[in-house]
Amino acid sequence: MVTLRNPPAHRGSILLVVLGVLVAVSLVVTRFADYALQRGALAEVRRGEQASEVSDQLSGALEAAVAVLASFREVEPDLRHPDQGWGEPAVLLEEWPEALRGVEVMVHDESARIGWSRVDPRRMRDLLEAGGLREGEVAAMVDVYLDATDSDDDQRLRGRENRRNPGREEPWVPNRPLRSWAELWELPEWREAAWTEEGELAAWARVLPGIFSLRHGERGNVNTMPSSSLEWLREAGILSSTAWWERDRIRRGEWLESLPASAGETASAWLGTSTSLWRIRASRPLGQRVFWKEVWVRIREGEDAGSREEGAAAHGGGSGRAEGMGERTTSWGEWEIVEFREGIEPEMEAPGEAGTVGGGLVSPGFSD
């Protein structure tokens, strides 16, 4: 016979105590969760306020940098080289309002490269052949490029028109100006010539974006172009000679004011001796991110150059992706704002060649 024992009299009270503790703990956890959410929301609000403040700072820094350029142009209308002083507006941060401290400013001479749109088909063939490509291969590449960038449906002898790109929405030929060098390498004949079997860009394909820009159609400034670019143009027969260009003379500030006749017949169409397009970038770290704004500016032409409209540099909203040069412009005093961009990036180390001066970062560089 099995005898059932009654549970201890205190077991029910222990259970009640445990349940009470669980309820208390749940209340504490709930309170802490609510507190954490409130703190998180408050932090988000504060971060939003800080981001707004940084945005205003960046806009102010861009305006200040343009003001520096304008001041230099009052003394010297032709700005030929950043070493004239306008390339380092950050040195004036000591005299700028306290609100601009901590903002990094970079001014680039975008006309240190030649606008690719200035290259006619004959010269394009010369450039590619100078890169070591065969004549027949070059002829097909030039025809494909022309078909890709014109607006008609007429196919050239060795070109490619209206053929679908398997697995892609767009055809091989977009019938518009190319927006990046990556798009150029997407064209089949160019891709086959540009990429080696090891999956690397050929030497000529690496050099081309350093000499030419798809983003603008300006003449190249020989005072800021590297000697290697000019030498490559000479090898391609574009320049008759480069003996007139001396690196040491440029470094001493003896900038060319005009091109010599010995440069060749194409030189005047492709090259100049002053800056015609500036890219100004202002950035500031906030937490683990870097906020930045960037404007492309050039001197406004015409009688209405003195009028001022609210520019994209002060209030523009971008996605961090630049549109094509010249698609939209805004006047900013005598300056024409060709493009505005802004974005947020993870905080990174500054480039090795960059220098910090007066609280601002100034370094050479290109954007595409």
GROMACS .gro file of C-alpha atoms in nm:
model
  368
    1MET     CA    1   0.000   0.000   0.000
    2VAL     CA    2   0.133   0.336  -0.111
    3THR     CA    3   0.110   0.621   0.128
    4LEU     CA    4   0.078   0.976  -0.023
    5ARG     CA    5   0.250   1.244   0.172
    6ASN     CA    6   0.105   1.591   0.193
    7PRO     CA    7   0.335   1.867   0.061
    8PRO     CA    8   0.507   2.075   0.320
    9ALA     CA    9   0.297   2.356   0.448
   10HIS     CA   10   0.558   2.622   0.349
   11ARG     CA   11   0.584   2.518  -0.021
   12GLY     CA   12   0.290   2.740  -0.122
   13SER     CA   13   0.442   3.042   0.047
   14ILE     CA   14   0.776   2.985  -0.135
   15LEU     CA   15   0.593   2.977  -0.467
   16LEU     CA   16   0.425   3.306  -0.386
   17VAL     CA   17   0.761   3.461  -0.298
   18VAL     CA   18   0.913   3.341  -0.627
   19LEU     CA   19   0.621   3.478  -0.824
   20GLY     CA   20   0.652   3.807  -0.641
   21VAL     CA   21   1.023   3.829  -0.721
   22LEU     CA   22   0.954   3.756  -1.090
   23VAL     CA   23   0.692   4.029  -1.099
   24ALA     CA   24   0.931   4.272  -0.936
   25VAL     CA   25   1.212   4.181  -1.174
   26SER     CA   26   0.982   4.219  -1.474
   27LEU     CA   27   0.882   4.564  -1.351
   28VAL     CA   28   1.245   4.665  -1.310
   29VAL     CA   29   1.336   4.531  -1.654
   30THR     CA   30   1.040   4.715  -1.806
   31ARG     CA   31   1.144   5.038  -1.637
   32PHE     CA   32   1.502   4.997  -1.757
   33ALA     CA   33   1.380   4.920  -2.109
   34ASP     CA   34   1.162   5.231  -2.111
   35TYR     CA   35   1.454   5.433  -1.977
   36ALA     CA   36   1.687   5.293  -2.244
   37LEU     CA   37   1.437   5.369  -2.518
   38GLN     CA   38   1.394   5.722  -2.391
   39ARG     CA   39   1.771   5.770  -2.373
   40GLY     CA   40   1.806   5.623  -2.724
   41ALA     CA   41   1.539   5.853  -2.861
   42LEU     CA   42   1.700   6.150  -2.690
   43ALA     CA   43   2.038   6.050  -2.834
   44GLU     CA   44   1.885   6.028  -3.181
   45VAL     CA   45   1.738   6.376  -3.141
   46ARG     CA   46   2.071   6.511  -3.023
   47ARG     CA   47   2.250   6.341  -3.312
   48GLY     CA   48   1.999   6.496  -3.549
   49GLU     CA   49   2.061   6.838  -3.398
   50GLN     CA   50   2.437   6.785  -3.423
   51ALA     CA   51   2.407   6.670  -3.783
   52SER     CA   52   2.204   6.980  -3.865
   53GLU     CA   53   2.468   7.196  -3.699
   54VAL     CA   54   2.745   7.023  -3.894
   55SER     CA   55   2.547   7.072  -4.216
   56ASP     CA   56   2.533   7.445  -4.149
   57GLN     CA   57   2.906   7.447  -4.073
   58LEU     CA   58   2.987   7.272  -4.400
   59SER     CA   59   2.775   7.516  -4.599
   60GLY     CA   60   2.949   7.804  -4.426
   61ALA     CA   61   3.291   7.656  -4.500
   62LEU     CA   62   3.205   7.620  -4.869
   63GLU     CA   63   3.095   7.982  -4.887
   64ALA     CA   64   3.411   8.091  -4.707
   65ALA     CA   65   3.628   7.895  -4.950
   66VAL     CA   66   3.456   8.057  -5.248
   67ALA     CA   67   3.507   8.395  -5.081
   68VAL     CA   68   3.879   8.319  -5.059
   69LEU     CA   69   3.889   8.238  -5.431
   70ALA     CA   70   3.701   8.559  -5.507
   71SER     CA   71   3.948   8.759  -5.299
   72PHE     CA   72   4.242   8.615  -5.488
   73ARG     CA   73   4.076   8.689  -5.821
   74GLU     CA   74   4.045   9.055  -5.726
   75VAL     CA   75   4.424   9.068  -5.714
   76GLU     CA   76   4.502   8.815  -5.986
   77PRO     CA   77   4.218   8.739  -6.231
   78ASP     CA   78   4.398   8.432  -6.367
   79LEU     CA   79   4.443   8.170  -6.099
   80ARG     CA   80   4.712   7.940  -6.236
   81HIS     CA   81   4.820   7.718  -5.948
   82PRO     CA   82   4.705   7.631  -5.593
   83ASP     CA   83   5.043   7.748  -5.463
   84GLN     CA   84   4.927   8.104  -5.528
   85GLY     CA   85   4.750   8.058  -5.196
   86TRP     CA   86   4.395   7.982  -5.298
   87GLY     CA   87   4.459   7.610  -5.278
   88GLU     CA   88   4.482   7.625  -4.899
   89PRO     CA   89   4.185   7.825  -4.771
   90ALA     CA   90   4.212   7.638  -4.442
   91VAL     CA   91   4.508   7.855  -4.339
   92LEU     CA   92   4.256   8.136  -4.293
   93LEU     CA   93   4.059   7.938  -4.038
   94GLU     CA   94   4.239   8.138  -3.768
   95GLU     CA   95   4.044   8.443  -3.886
   96TRP     CA   96   3.719   8.269  -3.963
   97PRO     CA   97   3.429   8.247  -3.714
   98GLU     CA   98   3.464   8.002  -3.432
   99ALA     CA   99   3.167   7.811  -3.572
  100LEU     CA  100   3.382   7.691  -3.865
  101ARG     CA  101   3.656   7.540  -3.652
  102GLY     CA  102   3.707   7.168  -3.701
  103VAL     CA  103   3.582   7.169  -4.060
  104GLU     CA  104   3.825   7.025  -4.313
  105VAL     CA  105   3.839   7.207  -4.646
  106MET     CA  106   3.992   7.084  -4.971
  107VAL     CA  107   4.013   7.279  -5.298
  108HIS     CA  108   4.097   7.084  -5.614
  109ASP     CA  109   4.186   7.214  -5.957
  110GLU     CA  110   3.961   6.992  -6.167
  111SER     CA  111   4.102   7.148  -6.483
  112ALA     CA  112   4.429   6.968  -6.414
  113ARG     CA  113   4.270   6.713  -6.647
  114ILE     CA  114   4.143   6.770  -7.000
  115GLY     CA  115   3.777   6.732  -7.081
  116TRP     CA  116   3.739   6.402  -7.268
  117SER     CA  117   3.473   6.562  -7.489
  118ARG     CA  118   3.751   6.764  -7.657
  119VAL     CA  119   3.903   6.448  -7.801
  120ASP     CA  120   3.800   6.400  -8.165
  121PRO     CA  121   3.797   6.052  -8.327
  122ARG     CA  122   4.133   6.096  -8.499
  123ARG     CA  123   4.307   6.199  -8.178
  124MET     CA  124   4.132   5.920  -7.989
  125ARG     CA  125   4.287   5.672  -8.228
  126ASP     CA  126   4.628   5.834  -8.174
  127LEU     CA  127   4.591   5.804  -7.797
  128LEU     CA  128   4.491   5.438  -7.808
  129GLU     CA  129   4.765   5.345  -8.052
  130ALA     CA  130   5.016   5.521  -7.826
  131GLY     CA  131   4.890   5.288  -7.553
  132GLY     CA  132   5.006   4.990  -7.757
  133LEU     CA  133   4.679   4.885  -7.920
  134ARG     CA  134   4.661   4.762  -8.279
  135GLU     CA  135   4.522   4.980  -8.556
  136GLY     CA  136   4.229   4.751  -8.641
  137GLU     CA  137   4.142   4.708  -8.275
  138VAL     CA  138   4.151   5.083  -8.224
  139ALA     CA  139   3.923   5.151  -8.522
  140ALA     CA  140   3.654   4.922  -8.378
  141MET     CA  141   3.688   5.077  -8.030
  142VAL     CA  142   3.647   5.431  -8.163
  143ASP     CA  143   3.340   5.340  -8.370
  144VAL     CA  144   3.182   5.164  -8.073
  145TYR     CA  145   3.250   5.465  -7.850
  146LEU     CA  146   3.095   5.704  -8.103
  147ASP     CA  147   2.787   5.483  -8.137
  148ALA     CA  148   2.759   5.465  -7.760
  149THR     CA  149   2.767   5.841  -7.705
  150ASP     CA  150   2.573   5.983  -7.997
  151SER     CA  151   2.195   6.023  -7.990
  152ASP     CA  152   2.109   5.859  -8.322
  153ASP     CA  153   2.049   5.497  -8.420
  154ASP     CA  154   2.286   5.495  -8.713
  155GLN     CA  155   2.553   5.229  -8.682
  156ARG     CA  156   2.908   5.301  -8.787
  157LEU     CA  157   3.120   5.061  -8.988
  158ARG     CA  158   3.269   4.879  -8.688
  159GLY     CA  159   3.032   5.016  -8.428
  160ARG     CA  160   2.755   4.867  -8.217
  161GLU     CA  161   2.405   5.010  -8.215
  162ASN     CA  162   2.085   4.892  -8.044
  163ARG     CA  163   2.214   4.549  -7.949
  164ARG     CA  164   2.080   4.421  -7.621
  165ASN     CA  165   2.309   4.352  -7.331
  166PRO     CA  166   2.225   3.995  -7.213
  167GLY     CA  167   2.103   3.990  -6.855
  168ARG     CA  168   2.083   4.370  -6.829
  169GLU     CA  169   1.804   4.620  -6.872
  170GLU     CA  170   2.009   4.865  -7.081
  171PRO     CA  171   2.156   4.786  -7.423
  172TRP     CA  172   2.530   4.789  -7.480
  173VAL     CA  173   2.491   5.135  -7.632
  174PRO     CA  174   2.325   5.395  -7.406
  175ASN     CA  175   2.321   5.672  -7.675
  176ARG     CA  176   2.425   5.941  -7.428
  177PRO     CA  177   2.750   6.081  -7.290
  178LEU     CA  178   2.920   5.833  -7.060
  179ARG     CA  179   2.904   5.920  -6.690
  180SER     CA  180   3.202   5.723  -6.564
  181TRP     CA  181   3.506   5.533  -6.685
  182ALA     CA  182   3.343   5.217  -6.558
  183GLU     CA  183   3.074   5.266  -6.823
  184LEU     CA  184   3.345   5.294  -7.087
  185TRP     CA  185   3.500   4.965  -6.976
  186GLU     CA  186   3.152   4.808  -6.999
  187LEU     CA  187   3.153   4.850  -7.377
  188PRO     CA  188   3.257   4.504  -7.504
  189GLU     CA  189   3.545   4.608  -7.730
  190TRP     CA  190   3.680   4.846  -7.467
  191ARG     CA  191   3.645   4.588  -7.191
  192GLU     CA  192   3.836   4.327  -7.388
  193ALA     CA  193   4.118   4.571  -7.458
  194ALA     CA  194   4.127   4.734  -7.113
  195TRP     CA  195   4.131   4.425  -6.888
  196THR     CA  196   4.417   4.178  -6.878
  197GLU     CA  197   4.383   3.804  -6.825
  198GLU     CA  198   4.486   3.861  -6.462
  199GLY     CA  199   4.180   4.079  -6.409
  200GLU     CA  200   4.372   4.405  -6.394
  201LEU     CA  201   4.341   4.721  -6.600
  202ALA     CA  202   4.604   4.760  -6.872
  203ALA     CA  203   4.854   5.042  -6.834
  204TRP     CA  204   4.689   5.268  -7.092
  205ALA     CA  205   4.348   5.220  -6.927
  206ARG     CA  206   4.492   5.322  -6.589
  207VAL     CA  207   4.658   5.630  -6.736
  208LEU     CA  208   4.364   5.763  -6.935
  209PRO     CA  209   4.145   5.875  -6.638
  210GLY     CA  210   4.444   6.062  -6.493
  211ILE     CA  211   4.476   6.277  -6.803
  212PHE     CA  212   4.113   6.316  -6.910
  213SER     CA  213   3.788   6.376  -6.726
  214LEU     CA  214   3.441   6.259  -6.828
  215ARG     CA  215   3.289   6.509  -6.585
  216HIS     CA  216   3.365   6.830  -6.773
  217GLY     CA  217   3.471   6.971  -7.109
  218GLU     CA  218   3.728   7.223  -6.985
  219ARG     CA  219   4.078   7.270  -7.120
  220GLY     CA  220   4.358   7.123  -6.913
  221ASN     CA  221   4.570   7.360  -6.704
  222VAL     CA  222   4.934   7.288  -6.792
  223ASN     CA  223   5.047   7.457  -6.471
  224THR     CA  224   4.882   7.187  -6.261
  225MET     CA  225   4.897   6.888  -6.496
  226PRO     CA  226   5.168   6.634  -6.406
  227SER     CA  227   5.461   6.600  -6.642
  228SER     CA  228   5.373   6.234  -6.704
  229SER     CA  229   5.039   6.341  -6.858
  230LEU     CA  230   5.205   6.586  -7.093
  231GLU     CA  231   5.470   6.333  -7.189
  232TRP     CA  232   5.203   6.077  -7.277
  233LEU     CA  233   5.035   6.336  -7.499
  234ARG     CA  234   5.367   6.398  -7.670
  235GLU     CA  235   5.417   6.026  -7.732
  236ALA     CA  236   5.070   6.016  -7.887
  237GLY     CA  237   5.164   6.300  -8.120
  238ILE     CA  238   4.917   6.540  -7.957
  239LEU     CA  239   5.197   6.773  -7.844
  240SER     CA  240   5.492   6.845  -8.070
  241SER     CA  241   5.722   6.894  -7.772
  242THR     CA  242   5.721   6.915  -7.392
  243ALA     CA  243   6.062   7.082  -7.359
  244TRP     CA  244   5.885   7.407  -7.274
  245TRP     CA  245   5.736   7.253  -6.958
  246GLU     CA  246   5.976   7.230  -6.663
  247ARG     CA  247   5.879   7.078  -6.331
  248ASP     CA  248   6.135   7.280  -6.133
  249ARG     CA  249   6.011   7.603  -6.284
  250ILE     CA  250   5.651   7.520  -6.191
  251ARG     CA  251   5.762   7.438  -5.838
  252ARG     CA  252   5.936   7.776  -5.811
  253GLY     CA  253   5.611   7.949  -5.899
  254GLU     CA  254   5.715   8.050  -6.250
  255TRP     CA  255   5.385   7.949  -6.402
  256LEU     CA  256   5.320   7.970  -6.771
  257GLU     CA  257   5.099   8.256  -6.883
  258SER     CA  258   5.062   8.133  -7.240
  259LEU     CA  259   5.139   7.825  -7.447
  260PRO     CA  260   5.441   7.832  -7.677
  261ALA     CA  261   5.399   7.762  -8.046
  262SER     CA  262   5.622   7.458  -8.006
  263ALA     CA  263   5.345   7.283  -7.813
  264GLY     CA  264   5.167   7.189  -8.136
  265GLU     CA  265   4.847   7.277  -8.321
  266THR     CA  266   4.618   7.083  -8.089
  267ALA     CA  267   4.758   7.240  -7.773
  268SER     CA  268   4.549   7.556  -7.787
  269ALA     CA  269   4.227   7.352  -7.815
  270TRP     CA  270   4.316   7.111  -7.537
  271LEU     CA  271   4.533   7.311  -7.299
  272GLY     CA  272   4.528   7.639  -7.111
  273THR     CA  273   4.741   7.808  -6.847
  274SER     CA  274   4.485   7.887  -6.577
  275THR     CA  275   4.228   7.707  -6.365
  276SER     CA  276   3.875   7.706  -6.506
  277LEU     CA  277   3.699   7.460  -6.275
  278TRP     CA  278   3.734   7.416  -5.900
  279ARG     CA  279   3.598   7.143  -5.674
  280ILE     CA  280   3.562   7.246  -5.311
  281ARG     CA  281   3.497   6.983  -5.046
  282ALA     CA  282   3.417   7.052  -4.681
  283SER     CA  283   3.392   6.769  -4.429
  284ARG     CA  284   3.373   6.711  -4.057
  285PRO     CA  285   3.367   6.394  -3.847
  286LEU     CA  286   3.075   6.333  -3.612
  287GLY     CA  287   3.105   6.020  -3.403
  288GLN     CA  288   3.214   5.735  -3.629
  289ARG     CA  289   3.099   5.908  -3.945
  290VAL     CA  290   3.220   6.190  -4.167
  291PHE     CA  291   2.969   6.437  -4.307
  292TRP     CA  292   3.071   6.617  -4.626
  293LYS     CA  293   2.950   6.862  -4.884
  294GLU     CA  294   3.108   6.943  -5.217
  295VAL     CA  295   3.057   7.205  -5.488
  296TRP     CA  296   3.199   7.237  -5.838
  297VAL     CA  297   3.235   7.603  -5.934
  298ARG     CA  298   3.357   7.806  -6.228
  299ILE     CA  299   3.348   8.174  -6.319
  300ARG     CA  300   3.009   8.277  -6.439
  301GLU     CA  301   3.002   8.434  -6.785
  302GLY     CA  302   2.759   8.699  -6.906
  303GLU     CA  303   2.617   9.030  -6.789
  304ASP     CA  304   2.422   8.873  -6.503
  305ALA     CA  305   2.739   8.744  -6.335
  306GLY     CA  306   2.692   8.984  -6.046
  307SER     CA  307   2.347   8.861  -5.949
  308ARG     CA  308   2.316   8.615  -5.664
  309GLU     CA  309   2.062   8.343  -5.621
  310GLU     CA  310   2.042   8.097  -5.342
  311GLY     CA  311   2.286   7.829  -5.448
  312ALA     CA  312   2.297   7.458  -5.406
  313ALA     CA  313   2.606   7.495  -5.191
  314ALA     CA  314   2.411   7.651  -4.909
  315HIS     CA  315   2.091   7.455  -4.917
  316GLY     CA  316   2.125   7.184  -5.177
  317GLY     CA  317   2.031   6.829  -5.099
  318GLY     CA  318   2.217   6.549  -5.269
  319SER     CA  319   2.237   6.178  -5.237
  320GLY     CA  320   2.615   6.156  -5.245
  321ARG     CA  321   2.606   6.080  -5.617
  322ALA     CA  322   2.699   6.350  -5.866
  323GLU     CA  323   2.493   6.410  -6.173
  324GLY     CA  324   2.653   6.491  -6.505
  325MET     CA  325   2.840   6.818  -6.531
  326GLY     CA  326   2.636   7.098  -6.681
  327GLU     CA  327   2.297   6.934  -6.626
  328ARG     CA  328   2.202   7.201  -6.377
  329THR     CA  329   2.370   7.525  -6.280
  330THR     CA  330   2.307   7.793  -6.019
  331SER     CA  331   2.456   8.139  -5.988
  332TRP     CA  332   2.646   8.226  -5.670
  333GLY     CA  333   2.763   8.580  -5.717
  334GLU     CA  334   3.009   8.577  -6.008
  335TRP     CA  335   3.051   8.203  -5.957
  336GLU     CA  336   2.851   7.939  -6.135
  337ILE     CA  337   2.779   7.635  -5.923
  338VAL     CA  338   2.788   7.350  -6.170
  339GLU     CA  339   2.722   7.066  -5.927
  340PHE     CA  340   2.651   7.005  -5.561
  341ARG     CA  341   2.689   6.681  -5.369
  342GLU     CA  342   2.668   6.575  -5.006
  343GLY     CA  343   2.697   6.252  -4.818
  344ILE     CA  344   2.800   6.056  -4.509
  345GLU     CA  345   3.092   5.816  -4.499
  346PRO     CA  346   3.264   5.604  -4.233
  347GLU     CA  347   3.549   5.790  -4.069
  348MET     CA  348   3.876   5.709  -4.244
  349GLU     CA  349   4.240   5.802  -4.221
  350ALA     CA  350   4.340   6.114  -4.411
  351PRO     CA  351   4.537   6.050  -4.732
  352GLY     CA  352   4.911   6.035  -4.682
  353GLU     CA  353   4.977   6.322  -4.919
  354ALA     CA  354   4.727   6.549  -4.749
  355GLY     CA  355   4.839   6.820  -4.513
  356THR     CA  356   4.656   6.975  -4.223
  357VAL     CA  357   4.700   7.350  -4.215
  358GLY     CA  358   4.530   7.584  -3.973
  359GLY     CA  359   4.273   7.324  -3.876
  360GLY     CA  360   4.180   7.235  -4.233
  361LEU     CA  361   4.274   6.958  -4.470
  362VAL     CA  362   4.402   7.046  -4.814
  363SER     CA  363   4.512   6.785  -5.063
  364PRO     CA  364   4.517   6.725  -5.436
  365GLY     CA  365   4.285   6.471  -5.588
  366PHE     CA  366   4.020   6.389  -5.841
  367SER     CA  367   3.661   6.283  -5.794
  368ASP     CA  368   3.600   6.032  -6.068
   0.00000   0.00000   0.00000
